[in-house]
Amino acid sequence: MAEFKVPKSHPRYWSLYYRHKIEEALEKGILAKAGTIAHGRGEAFDYLIGEKTIEPAERAMRTAVAKLLLAEHPVVSVNGNVAALVPKETIELAKSLGAKLEINLFYRTEERVKAIEKALREFDPDVEILGINPTKRIPNLESERGKVDEEGIWKADVIVVPLEDGDRTEALVAMGKFVITVDLNPLSRSARMADITIVDNIVRAYPKMIEIAEELKGKPKEELEAIVKGYDNAKTLSDVLIHMRNRLDALSKEGIWRRREI
Amino acid sequence: MAEFKVPKSHPRYWSLYYRHKIEEALEKGILAKAGTIAHGRGEAFDYLIGEKTIEPAERAMRTAVAKLLLAEHPVVSVNGNVAALVPKETIELAKSLGAKLEINLFYRTEERVKAIEKALREFDPDVEILGINPTKRIPNLESERGKVDEEGIWKADVIVVPLEDGDRTEALVAMGKFVITVDLNPLSRSARMADITIVDNIVRAYPKMIEIAEELKGKPKEELEAIVKGYDNAKTLSDVLIHMRNRLDALSKEGIWRRREI
């Protein structure tokens, strides 16, 4: 894979940098081809959001972190896109939350599991990673997609399943899990099925969630419960759409187009 | 590559079908990895449009076809994404318009040119394809990206460059070409630089443009000129954004989200 050589002064530097990470992950076998297309969908929605963390996303993150700190068996799930974009931050977030880390794939193959494990161990050779030899299955998902670790997702009460497909989110909700997702598309089935939906780019969301976890983790249970209580995910998603609508409205009035008589 | 086995009754059948075509094209060397990410961006914008041809797109198509029929040297350009999605329709459109067909790539390699030529010849073994041994260069583009055919884009007055990057569109405009693009992102640099921007999925746009070409191609010059005259691309793009904004507005009010007390 060619080296990434775009100068930092390029206005689209970060977008191009993460695009390169995605291409690299495809090459290393971390990512399935469909994962690259999914990244593109995310890019488009991020552009509509304005490529920054908006208030409804922060609200969702704060509630999610509080809920995870209150959980008995919190789990942070990792797939190919997550491993491509935020391997280090995933490990750090799980540590801050005292959560287990589990590799959980839509297109599960042993090669991909190994490639993801390797990508994570580059940052922490001794990190505990579940999902490598899963023995349990999520009901209502085909065999490979349903495999989960007995010590991880199987017994988890609260799980983070970022950049995930709707079927899996739905199946996990049906199992009675409390599901937190990170998804740039507020209209995706995952976004709509989850209990808490963080509509933000995971490269911004995870560092922010680590910060929030560090801030909240000493707090008394009552304070955490107060954060969680009354949270309304439908309102969060609706607020995200209103933000996008307002941005499109402003852009449509700006007249940012070249005009040439024809 | 695994066969495509999704049943036609699946609500996302066509989206999954074309996603499969993209993955297949990546495997066959027709598409660069960045092309799969670009497809994902397109999917997201198509979803916001409502996955149908909207009025501003039809207006742009009609004007584009008239302009192409009036041209002296019209050219239809083909890249990896176009060859993956609409190889047959590209050939038919060029024929209906009496336009030349030229392979023109962002990440040009001889292997990719050959793979695209092969994909096109599957539908018409004898079709004339330019851009295989290009001898001219677009000013202000690096060497591989700038290569064009003397008989094609080099001498063209009106060109269709669908699913194209902003740099190339800008360089072609700077050469004095009349540029028509097909792009699902109304905010992309390509969309903003082109003379006519068709904001539609190319799998819907090309069949529709073939129909329009068949309808218009016998018409007198004056009638075609009347269609072109007064067309306002900035207005078209603004109308597309207003359509998207209204859709987001409606969706934000619909309350399509699952509600669960937490």
Short mmCIF file of C-alpha atoms in Angstrom, two decimals:
data_model
loop_
_atom_site.label_atom_id
_atom_site.label_comp_id
_atom_site.label_asym_id
_atom_site.label_seq_id
_atom_site.Cartn_x
_atom_site.Cartn_y
_atom_site.Cartn_z
CA MET A 1 0.00 0.00 0.00
CA ALA A 2 1.33 3.44 -0.94
CA GLU A 3 2.27 5.73 1.93
CA PHE A 4 -0.06 8.56 2.89
CA LYS A 5 1.55 11.72 1.57
CA VAL A 6 -1.12 14.43 1.69
CA PRO A 7 0.24 17.59 3.40
CA LYS A 8 -1.39 18.52 6.72
CA SER A 9 -2.35 21.88 5.25
CA HIS A 10 -4.80 20.18 2.82
CA PRO A 11 -8.34 21.31 3.67
CA ARG A 12 -9.58 17.71 3.50
CA TYR A 13 -6.54 16.25 5.31
CA TRP A 14 -8.37 14.25 7.99
CA SER A 15 -11.01 12.92 5.66
CA LEU A 16 -8.28 11.74 3.27
CA TYR A 17 -6.21 10.36 6.16
CA TYR A 18 -9.02 8.14 7.43
CA ARG A 19 -9.91 7.15 3.87
CA HIS A 20 -6.33 5.96 3.54
CA LYS A 21 -6.66 4.03 6.83
CA ILE A 22 -9.74 2.31 5.41
CA GLU A 23 -7.97 1.34 2.18
CA GLU A 24 -5.02 0.05 4.20
CA ALA A 25 -7.35 -2.03 6.41
CA LEU A 26 -8.96 -3.56 3.32
CA GLU A 27 -5.52 -4.54 2.12
CA LYS A 28 -4.54 -6.03 5.48
CA GLY A 29 -7.70 -8.13 5.62
CA ILE A 30 -9.09 -6.20 8.61
CA LEU A 31 -12.01 -4.93 6.58
CA ALA A 32 -14.51 -6.57 4.24
CA LYS A 33 -15.19 -4.83 0.91
CA ALA A 34 -18.64 -3.83 2.13
CA GLY A 35 -16.90 -2.02 5.00
CA THR A 36 -15.31 0.43 2.57
CA ILE A 37 -18.71 1.29 1.08
CA ALA A 38 -20.08 1.77 4.60
CA HIS A 39 -17.23 4.18 5.31
CA GLY A 40 -18.28 6.24 2.31
CA ARG A 41 -21.85 6.46 3.61
CA GLY A 42 -20.44 7.69 6.90
CA GLU A 43 -18.33 10.33 5.14
CA ALA A 44 -21.42 11.73 3.45
CA PHE A 45 -23.42 11.97 6.67
CA ASP A 46 -20.45 13.46 8.50
CA TYR A 47 -20.25 16.12 5.83
CA LEU A 48 -23.92 16.95 6.38
CA ILE A 49 -23.37 17.17 10.12
CA GLY A 50 -20.48 19.56 9.52
CA GLU A 51 -17.65 17.20 10.57
CA LYS A 52 -17.84 18.19 14.20
CA THR A 53 -19.44 16.82 17.37
CA ILE A 54 -22.86 18.36 17.76
CA GLU A 55 -24.84 18.83 20.98
CA PRO A 56 -27.22 15.85 20.58
CA ALA A 57 -24.18 13.60 20.10
CA GLU A 58 -22.55 14.91 23.28
CA ARG A 59 -25.78 14.36 25.18
CA ALA A 60 -25.91 10.76 23.91
CA MET A 61 -22.23 10.16 24.78
CA ARG A 62 -22.61 11.43 28.34
CA THR A 63 -25.64 9.22 28.91
CA ALA A 64 -23.90 6.25 27.32
CA VAL A 65 -20.81 6.59 29.49
CA ALA A 66 -22.92 6.92 32.66
CA LYS A 67 -24.93 3.82 31.69
CA LEU A 68 -21.74 1.86 30.97
CA LEU A 69 -20.24 2.86 34.33
CA LEU A 70 -23.42 1.64 36.04
CA ALA A 71 -23.39 -1.67 34.16
CA GLU A 72 -22.43 -4.99 35.72
CA HIS A 73 -20.98 -6.50 32.56
CA PRO A 74 -20.24 -3.74 30.06
CA VAL A 75 -18.76 -4.77 26.72
CA VAL A 76 -17.23 -2.73 23.91
CA SER A 77 -17.52 -4.50 20.57
CA VAL A 78 -14.95 -4.15 17.76
CA ASN A 79 -15.42 -4.82 14.05
CA GLY A 80 -13.29 -4.17 10.98
CA ASN A 81 -14.20 -0.50 10.53
CA VAL A 82 -13.59 0.22 14.21
CA ALA A 83 -10.22 -1.57 14.15
CA ALA A 84 -9.26 0.39 11.03
CA LEU A 85 -10.11 3.80 12.48
CA VAL A 86 -9.75 3.73 16.29
CA PRO A 87 -7.83 0.64 17.50
CA LYS A 88 -5.97 2.51 20.22
CA GLU A 89 -8.99 4.51 21.39
CA THR A 90 -11.12 1.34 21.59
CA ILE A 91 -8.66 -0.23 24.01
CA GLU A 92 -8.47 2.96 26.05
CA LEU A 93 -12.23 3.39 26.18
CA ALA A 94 -12.78 -0.19 27.38
CA LYS A 95 -10.13 0.35 30.06
CA SER A 96 -11.62 3.65 31.25
CA LEU A 97 -15.03 2.01 31.52
CA GLY A 98 -13.80 -1.24 33.04
CA ALA A 99 -15.46 -2.97 30.07
CA LYS A 100 -14.55 -6.14 28.18
CA LEU A 101 -13.41 -5.89 24.59
CA GLU A 102 -14.92 -8.30 22.06
CA ILE A 103 -14.29 -8.82 18.36
CA ASN A 104 -17.66 -9.23 16.73
CA LEU A 105 -18.00 -9.37 12.94
CA PHE A 106 -20.74 -9.27 10.37
CA TYR A 107 -18.66 -11.16 7.80
CA ARG A 108 -16.79 -13.33 10.27
CA THR A 109 -13.81 -15.25 9.00
CA GLU A 110 -10.94 -16.53 11.12
CA GLU A 111 -8.46 -14.52 8.99
CA ARG A 112 -10.32 -11.30 9.68
CA VAL A 113 -10.53 -12.03 13.41
CA LYS A 114 -6.77 -12.60 13.46
CA ALA A 115 -6.05 -9.43 11.49
CA ILE A 116 -8.16 -7.38 13.91
CA GLU A 117 -6.55 -9.00 16.93
CA LYS A 118 -3.16 -8.10 15.46
CA ALA A 119 -4.22 -4.50 14.83
CA LEU A 120 -5.31 -4.15 18.47
CA ARG A 121 -2.22 -5.85 19.91
CA GLU A 122 0.00 -3.36 18.09
CA PHE A 123 -1.13 -0.85 20.69
CA ASP A 124 -1.27 -3.19 23.67
CA PRO A 125 0.24 -6.67 23.32
CA ASP A 126 -1.36 -7.94 26.52
CA VAL A 127 -4.87 -6.55 26.17
CA GLU A 128 -7.64 -9.06 26.88
CA ILE A 129 -9.66 -9.65 23.71
CA LEU A 130 -12.83 -11.73 23.69
CA GLY A 131 -14.60 -13.14 20.65
CA ILE A 132 -11.62 -15.06 19.31
CA ASN A 133 -13.09 -18.45 20.17
CA PRO A 134 -16.75 -17.70 20.72
CA THR A 135 -18.94 -20.55 21.96
CA LYS A 136 -22.36 -18.89 22.16
CA ARG A 137 -24.77 -17.62 19.55
CA ILE A 138 -27.15 -14.67 19.30
CA PRO A 139 -30.60 -16.07 18.45
CA ASN A 140 -32.01 -15.11 15.03
CA LEU A 141 -28.70 -14.45 13.31
CA GLU A 142 -27.10 -16.90 10.89
CA SER A 143 -24.30 -18.99 12.31
CA GLU A 144 -21.14 -17.00 11.57
CA ARG A 145 -22.71 -13.63 12.26
CA GLY A 146 -24.27 -14.76 15.52
CA LYS A 147 -21.15 -16.03 17.30
CA VAL A 148 -20.44 -14.34 20.62
CA ASP A 149 -18.21 -14.90 23.61
CA GLU A 150 -19.75 -16.41 26.73
CA GLU A 151 -17.71 -14.03 28.91
CA GLY A 152 -18.45 -11.03 26.71
CA ILE A 153 -21.58 -10.10 24.77
CA TRP A 154 -23.38 -13.26 25.92
CA LYS A 155 -23.50 -12.17 29.55
CA ALA A 156 -23.25 -8.41 28.99
CA ASP A 157 -26.00 -6.11 30.22
CA VAL A 158 -24.79 -2.97 28.40
CA ILE A 159 -22.89 -3.09 25.11
CA VAL A 160 -21.35 -0.64 22.70
CA VAL A 161 -21.75 -1.87 19.12
CA PRO A 162 -20.43 0.90 16.89
CA LEU A 163 -20.70 1.04 13.09
CA GLU A 164 -22.98 -1.96 13.17
CA ASP A 165 -25.68 -3.33 10.89
CA GLY A 166 -29.35 -3.19 11.79
CA ASP A 167 -29.94 -6.93 12.01
CA ARG A 168 -27.35 -7.39 14.70
CA THR A 169 -28.49 -4.37 16.68
CA GLU A 170 -32.05 -5.64 16.51
CA ALA A 171 -31.06 -9.16 17.57
CA LEU A 172 -29.09 -7.81 20.54
CA VAL A 173 -32.00 -5.62 21.61
CA ALA A 174 -34.27 -8.68 21.34
CA MET A 175 -31.91 -10.52 23.72
CA GLY A 176 -32.62 -7.81 26.29
CA LYS A 177 -29.26 -6.07 26.03
CA PHE A 178 -28.99 -2.34 26.48
CA VAL A 179 -27.43 -1.30 23.17
CA ILE A 180 -25.34 1.81 22.54
CA THR A 181 -24.29 2.50 18.98
CA VAL A 182 -22.12 5.05 17.17
CA ASP A 183 -23.51 5.69 13.69
CA LEU A 184 -23.23 8.72 11.44
CA ASN A 185 -26.51 7.90 9.74
CA PRO A 186 -29.37 8.91 12.05
CA LEU A 187 -31.80 7.08 9.76
CA SER A 188 -30.10 3.69 9.72
CA ARG A 189 -31.88 0.75 11.27
CA SER A 190 -29.08 0.48 13.83
CA ALA A 191 -29.53 4.11 14.81
CA ARG A 192 -33.25 3.59 15.19
CA MET A 193 -33.07 0.28 17.08
CA ALA A 194 -30.41 1.20 19.65
CA ASP A 195 -31.17 2.49 23.14
CA ILE A 196 -28.59 5.23 22.78
CA THR A 197 -27.40 6.42 19.38
CA ILE A 198 -24.31 8.59 19.15
CA VAL A 199 -24.48 10.29 15.75
CA ASP A 200 -20.86 11.27 15.38
CA ASN A 201 -17.70 10.17 13.66
CA ILE A 202 -16.13 7.50 15.86
CA VAL A 203 -12.73 9.18 15.46
CA ARG A 204 -14.16 12.16 17.37
CA ALA A 205 -16.60 10.25 19.59
CA TYR A 206 -14.21 7.76 21.22
CA PRO A 207 -11.63 10.33 22.44
CA LYS A 208 -14.50 12.41 23.80
CA MET A 209 -16.08 9.37 25.51
CA ILE A 210 -12.73 8.52 27.12
CA GLU A 211 -12.63 12.06 28.54
CA ILE A 212 -16.18 11.75 29.85
CA ALA A 213 -15.39 8.34 31.39
CA GLU A 214 -12.39 9.80 33.20
CA GLU A 215 -14.58 12.62 34.49
CA LEU A 216 -17.49 10.42 35.62
CA LYS A 217 -15.86 7.28 36.87
CA GLY A 218 -15.39 8.38 40.48
CA LYS A 219 -18.93 9.74 40.81
CA PRO A 220 -21.57 8.22 43.10
CA LYS A 221 -24.14 5.86 41.59
CA GLU A 222 -26.97 8.33 42.17
CA GLU A 223 -25.26 10.97 40.11
CA LEU A 224 -24.77 8.56 37.22
CA GLU A 225 -28.38 7.42 37.46
CA ALA A 226 -29.52 11.02 37.31
CA ILE A 227 -27.64 11.46 34.03
CA VAL A 228 -29.27 8.40 32.50
CA LYS A 229 -32.79 9.06 33.75
CA GLY A 230 -35.12 10.77 31.32
CA TYR A 231 -32.79 10.45 28.33
CA ASP A 232 -34.85 10.34 25.14
CA ASN A 233 -33.09 8.74 22.16
CA ALA A 234 -35.89 9.56 19.71
CA LYS A 235 -35.47 13.22 20.64
CA THR A 236 -31.71 12.97 20.13
CA LEU A 237 -32.17 11.54 16.64
CA SER A 238 -34.81 14.08 15.75
CA ASP A 239 -32.47 16.87 16.93
CA VAL A 240 -29.72 15.51 14.69
CA LEU A 241 -32.03 15.58 11.65
CA ILE A 242 -33.06 19.14 12.49
CA HIS A 243 -29.38 20.11 12.63
CA MET A 244 -28.77 18.53 9.20
CA ARG A 245 -31.87 20.18 7.79
CA ASN A 246 -30.74 23.59 9.02
CA ARG A 247 -27.33 23.08 7.47
CA LEU A 248 -28.84 22.17 4.10
CA ASP A 249 -31.11 25.16 4.39
CA ALA A 250 -28.18 27.50 5.00
CA LEU A 251 -26.18 25.94 2.16
CA SER A 252 -29.08 26.19 -0.30
CA LYS A 253 -29.26 29.93 0.42
CA GLU A 254 -25.54 30.56 0.24
CA GLY A 255 -25.34 30.15 -3.52
CA ILE A 256 -21.96 28.44 -3.39
CA TRP A 257 -22.10 27.52 -7.05
CA ARG A 258 -20.23 28.75 -10.03
CA ARG A 259 -22.50 30.59 -12.41
CA ARG A 260 -21.83 30.58 -16.11
CA GLU A 261 -24.28 31.66 -18.76
CA ILE A 262 -25.16 28.84 -21.12
CA MET B 1 -16.64 -13.52 -5.79
CA ALA B 2 -19.75 -15.03 -4.24
CA GLU B 3 -22.90 -14.92 -6.33
CA PHE B 4 -25.58 -12.33 -5.55
CA LYS B 5 -28.36 -14.22 -3.82
CA VAL B 6 -30.61 -11.59 -2.22
CA PRO B 7 -34.29 -12.25 -3.10
CA LYS B 8 -35.96 -9.61 -5.27
CA SER B 9 -38.57 -9.10 -2.56
CA HIS B 10 -35.92 -7.63 -0.22
CA PRO B 11 -36.79 -3.97 0.49
CA ARG B 12 -33.18 -2.94 -0.17
CA TYR B 13 -32.74 -5.25 -3.20
CA TRP B 14 -31.44 -2.68 -5.70
CA SER B 15 -29.14 -0.97 -3.26
CA LEU B 16 -27.64 -4.36 -2.34
CA TYR B 17 -27.49 -5.41 -5.99
CA TYR B 18 -25.42 -2.39 -7.01
CA ARG B 19 -23.28 -2.72 -3.89
CA HIS B 20 -22.52 -6.24 -5.07
CA LYS B 21 -21.65 -4.90 -8.54
CA ILE B 22 -19.19 -2.48 -6.91
CA GLU B 23 -17.53 -5.24 -4.87
CA GLU B 24 -17.31 -7.39 -8.00
CA ALA B 25 -15.73 -4.51 -9.95
CA LEU B 26 -13.14 -4.03 -7.20
CA GLU B 27 -12.27 -7.70 -7.48
CA LYS B 28 -12.03 -7.56 -11.28
CA GLY B 29 -9.68 -4.57 -11.15
CA ILE B 30 -12.22 -2.24 -12.76
CA LEU B 31 -12.43 -0.11 -9.65
CA ALA B 32 -9.84 1.43 -7.33
CA LYS B 33 -10.41 1.04 -3.59
CA ALA B 34 -11.28 4.73 -3.31
CA GLY B 35 -14.07 4.04 -5.81
CA THR B 36 -15.86 1.81 -3.31
CA ILE B 37 -15.77 4.55 -0.66
CA ALA B 38 -17.13 7.00 -3.24
CA HIS B 39 -19.98 4.60 -3.96
CA GLY B 40 -20.89 4.66 -0.27
CA ARG B 41 -21.05 8.45 -0.28
CA GLY B 42 -23.38 8.22 -3.24
CA GLU B 43 -25.60 5.72 -1.43
CA ALA B 44 -26.02 8.12 1.48
CA PHE B 45 -26.98 11.07 -0.72
CA ASP B 46 -29.32 8.88 -2.77
CA TYR B 47 -31.05 7.88 0.43
CA LEU B 48 -31.52 11.54 1.33
CA ILE B 49 -32.95 12.25 -2.11
CA GLY B 50 -35.39 9.37 -1.68
CA GLU B 51 -33.84 6.99 -4.23
CA LYS B 52 -35.84 8.39 -7.10
CA THR B 53 -35.31 10.89 -9.90
CA ILE B 54 -36.45 14.30 -8.72
CA GLU B 55 -37.61 17.22 -10.84
CA PRO B 56 -34.37 19.28 -10.74
CA ALA B 57 -32.49 16.20 -11.98
CA GLU B 58 -34.92 15.73 -14.88
CA ARG B 59 -34.55 19.38 -15.78
CA ALA B 60 -30.76 19.03 -15.80
CA MET B 61 -30.93 15.83 -17.89
CA ARG B 62 -33.15 17.37 -20.54
CA THR B 63 -30.87 20.38 -20.86
CA ALA B 64 -27.79 18.14 -20.94
CA VAL B 65 -29.17 15.95 -23.71
CA ALA B 66 -30.17 18.96 -25.80
CA LYS B 67 -26.71 20.48 -25.33
CA LEU B 68 -25.04 17.20 -26.30
CA LEU B 69 -27.20 16.89 -29.43
CA LEU B 70 -26.18 20.43 -30.39
CA ALA B 71 -22.46 19.71 -29.82
CA GLU B 72 -19.93 19.25 -32.60
CA HIS B 73 -17.74 16.81 -30.70
CA PRO B 74 -19.68 15.35 -27.80
CA VAL B 75 -17.86 12.84 -25.60
CA VAL B 76 -19.13 10.52 -22.86
CA SER B 77 -16.41 9.66 -20.38
CA VAL B 78 -16.21 6.33 -18.52
CA ASN B 79 -14.38 5.55 -15.29
CA GLY B 80 -14.34 2.54 -12.95
CA ASN B 81 -17.55 3.33 -11.07
CA VAL B 82 -19.42 3.99 -14.31
CA ALA B 83 -18.15 0.74 -15.87
CA ALA B 84 -19.17 -1.14 -12.72
CA LEU B 85 -22.72 0.21 -12.64
CA VAL B 86 -23.85 1.11 -16.18
CA PRO B 87 -21.56 -0.37 -18.85
CA LYS B 88 -24.39 -1.20 -21.24
CA GLU B 89 -26.24 2.09 -20.71
CA THR B 90 -23.05 4.09 -21.30
CA ILE B 91 -22.62 2.51 -24.72
CA GLU B 92 -26.28 3.07 -25.55
CA LEU B 93 -26.23 6.68 -24.39
CA ALA B 94 -23.16 7.51 -26.48
CA LYS B 95 -24.83 5.90 -29.50
CA SER B 96 -28.11 7.76 -29.02
CA LEU B 97 -26.21 11.04 -28.77
CA GLY B 98 -23.76 10.31 -31.58
CA ALA B 99 -21.02 10.86 -28.99
CA LYS B 100 -17.57 9.31 -28.62
CA LEU B 101 -16.85 7.07 -25.66
CA GLU B 102 -13.61 7.60 -23.74
CA ILE B 103 -12.07 5.80 -20.80
CA ASN B 104 -10.76 8.43 -18.44
CA LEU B 105 -9.43 7.51 -15.01
CA PHE B 106 -8.40 9.25 -11.82
CA TYR B 107 -6.09 6.42 -10.78
CA ARG B 108 -5.03 5.42 -14.28
CA THR B 109 -3.20 2.13 -14.68
CA GLU B 110 -3.01 0.08 -17.86
CA GLU B 111 -4.58 -2.89 -16.04
CA ARG B 112 -7.59 -0.85 -15.04
CA VAL B 113 -8.01 0.57 -18.56
CA LYS B 114 -7.97 -3.00 -19.94
CA ALA B 115 -10.45 -4.24 -17.33
CA ILE B 116 -12.85 -1.41 -18.18
CA GLU B 117 -12.45 -1.99 -21.91
CA LYS B 118 -13.30 -5.65 -21.32
CA ALA B 119 -16.37 -4.77 -19.25
CA LEU B 120 -17.65 -2.54 -22.05
CA ARG B 121 -16.89 -5.04 -24.83
CA GLU B 122 -18.96 -7.67 -23.06
CA PHE B 123 -21.98 -5.70 -24.22
CA ASP B 124 -20.67 -4.63 -27.60
CA PRO B 125 -17.47 -6.27 -28.89
CA ASP B 126 -17.05 -3.73 -31.71
CA VAL B 127 -17.79 -0.48 -29.87
CA GLU B 128 -15.30 2.30 -30.51
CA ILE B 129 -13.52 3.15 -27.27
CA LEU B 130 -11.14 6.08 -26.96
CA GLY B 131 -8.66 6.73 -24.17
CA ILE B 132 -6.82 3.43 -24.51
CA ASN B 133 -3.69 5.04 -25.93
CA PRO B 134 -4.12 8.69 -25.07
CA THR B 135 -1.53 11.10 -26.45
CA LYS B 136 -2.71 14.44 -25.05
CA ARG B 137 -2.81 15.88 -21.57
CA ILE B 138 -5.20 18.11 -19.66
CA PRO B 139 -3.17 21.06 -18.32
CA ASN B 140 -2.86 21.31 -14.51
CA LEU B 141 -3.39 17.63 -13.75
CA GLU B 142 -0.55 15.26 -12.86
CA SER B 143 0.63 13.03 -15.67
CA GLU B 144 -1.44 9.84 -15.32
CA ARG B 145 -4.61 11.65 -14.36
CA GLY B 146 -4.36 14.14 -17.18
CA LYS B 147 -4.07 11.76 -20.12
CA VAL B 148 -6.77 12.22 -22.78
CA ASP B 149 -7.43 11.07 -26.30
CA GLU B 150 -6.77 13.51 -29.13
CA GLU B 151 -9.95 12.36 -30.90
CA GLY B 152 -12.00 12.40 -27.72
CA ILE B 153 -11.89 14.75 -24.74
CA TRP B 154 -9.03 16.76 -26.28
CA LYS B 155 -11.14 18.06 -29.12
CA ALA B 156 -14.54 17.74 -27.46
CA ASP B 157 -16.75 20.77 -26.98
CA VAL B 158 -19.31 19.13 -24.69
CA ILE B 159 -18.45 16.25 -22.36
CA VAL B 160 -20.22 14.07 -19.85
CA VAL B 161 -17.90 13.25 -16.94
CA PRO B 162 -20.03 11.34 -14.44
CA LEU B 163 -18.97 10.36 -10.89
CA GLU B 164 -15.87 12.46 -11.26
CA ASP B 165 -13.53 14.24 -8.86
CA GLY B 166 -13.46 18.00 -8.50
CA ASP B 167 -9.92 18.55 -9.75
CA ARG B 168 -10.64 16.96 -13.08
CA THR B 169 -13.94 18.76 -13.52
CA GLU B 170 -12.24 22.04 -12.72
CA ALA B 171 -9.37 21.38 -15.14
CA LEU B 172 -11.81 20.51 -17.93
CA VAL B 173 -13.83 23.66 -17.30
CA ALA B 174 -10.56 25.65 -17.36
CA MET B 175 -9.86 24.14 -20.82
CA GLY B 176 -13.10 25.73 -22.01
CA LYS B 177 -15.09 22.50 -22.22
CA PHE B 178 -18.79 22.48 -21.49
CA VAL B 179 -18.96 19.96 -18.65
CA ILE B 180 -21.97 17.84 -17.69
CA THR B 181 -21.68 15.69 -14.60
CA VAL B 182 -23.79 13.12 -12.80
CA ASP B 183 -23.17 13.29 -9.05
CA LEU B 184 -25.39 12.37 -6.12
CA ASN B 185 -23.67 14.91 -3.89
CA PRO B 186 -24.97 18.38 -4.74
CA LEU B 187 -22.23 19.89 -2.56
CA SER B 188 -19.23 18.19 -4.16
CA ARG B 189 -16.70 20.32 -5.98
CA SER B 190 -17.57 18.50 -9.20
CA ALA B 191 -21.24 19.32 -8.76
CA ARG B 192 -20.39 22.96 -8.14
CA MET B 193 -17.87 23.31 -10.98
CA ALA B 194 -19.87 21.67 -13.77
CA ASP B 195 -22.04 23.54 -16.24
CA ILE B 196 -24.85 21.06 -15.80
CA THR B 197 -25.08 18.85 -12.72
CA ILE B 198 -27.46 15.91 -12.74
CA VAL B 199 -28.01 14.99 -9.09
CA ASP B 200 -29.30 11.47 -9.53
CA ASN B 201 -28.13 7.90 -9.31
CA ILE B 202 -26.48 7.08 -12.62
CA VAL B 203 -28.38 3.77 -12.75
CA ARG B 204 -31.58 5.81 -13.04
CA ALA B 205 -30.14 8.81 -14.92
CA TYR B 206 -28.60 7.03 -17.90
CA PRO B 207 -31.71 5.04 -18.94
CA LYS B 208 -33.73 8.25 -18.61
CA MET B 209 -31.19 10.23 -20.67
CA ILE B 210 -31.31 7.57 -23.39
CA GLU B 211 -35.09 8.01 -23.52
CA ILE B 212 -34.74 11.78 -23.72
CA ALA B 213 -32.09 11.48 -26.45
CA GLU B 214 -34.42 9.26 -28.50
CA GLU B 215 -37.19 11.81 -28.05
CA LEU B 216 -35.09 14.88 -28.91
CA LYS B 217 -32.72 13.68 -31.56
CA GLY B 218 -34.94 14.43 -34.58
CA LYS B 219 -35.86 17.92 -33.35
CA PRO B 220 -34.79 21.14 -35.12
CA LYS B 221 -31.79 23.01 -33.78
CA GLU B 222 -33.93 25.93 -32.61
CA GLU B 223 -36.00 23.69 -30.41
CA LEU B 224 -32.90 22.24 -28.77
CA GLU B 225 -31.43 25.70 -28.28
CA ALA B 226 -34.65 26.81 -26.62
CA ILE B 227 -34.29 23.97 -24.09
CA VAL B 228 -30.73 24.95 -23.25
CA LYS B 229 -31.29 28.68 -23.08
CA GLY B 230 -31.85 30.12 -19.63
CA TYR B 231 -30.94 26.96 -17.78
CA ASP B 232 -29.60 27.86 -14.33
CA ASN B 233 -27.41 25.20 -12.73
CA ALA B 234 -27.07 27.06 -9.42
CA LYS B 235 -30.87 27.05 -9.19
CA THR B 236 -30.97 23.32 -9.95
CA LEU B 237 -28.49 22.59 -7.15
CA SER B 238 -30.29 24.84 -4.74
CA ASP B 239 -33.58 23.08 -5.56
CA VAL B 240 -31.95 19.72 -4.84
CA LEU B 241 -30.81 20.91 -1.41
CA ILE B 242 -34.30 22.23 -0.68
CA HIS B 243 -35.72 18.83 -1.60
CA MET B 244 -33.27 17.09 0.77
CA ARG B 245 -33.98 19.60 3.51
CA ASN B 246 -37.73 19.02 3.20
CA ARG B 247 -37.22 15.26 3.38
CA LEU B 248 -35.15 15.56 6.55
CA ASP B 249 -37.77 17.86 7.97
CA ALA B 250 -40.54 15.36 7.30
CA LEU B 251 -38.46 12.50 8.72
CA SER B 252 -37.60 14.44 11.88
CA LYS B 253 -41.31 14.93 12.52
CA GLU B 254 -42.33 11.38 11.74
CA GLY B 255 -40.84 9.92 14.90
CA ILE B 256 -39.69 6.75 13.21
CA TRP B 257 -37.66 5.68 16.23
CA ARG B 258 -38.19 2.97 18.73
CA ARG B 259 -38.89 4.34 22.17
CA ARG B 260 -37.86 2.48 25.25
CA GLU B 261 -37.76 3.94 28.73
CA ILE B 262 -34.28 3.94 30.16
#
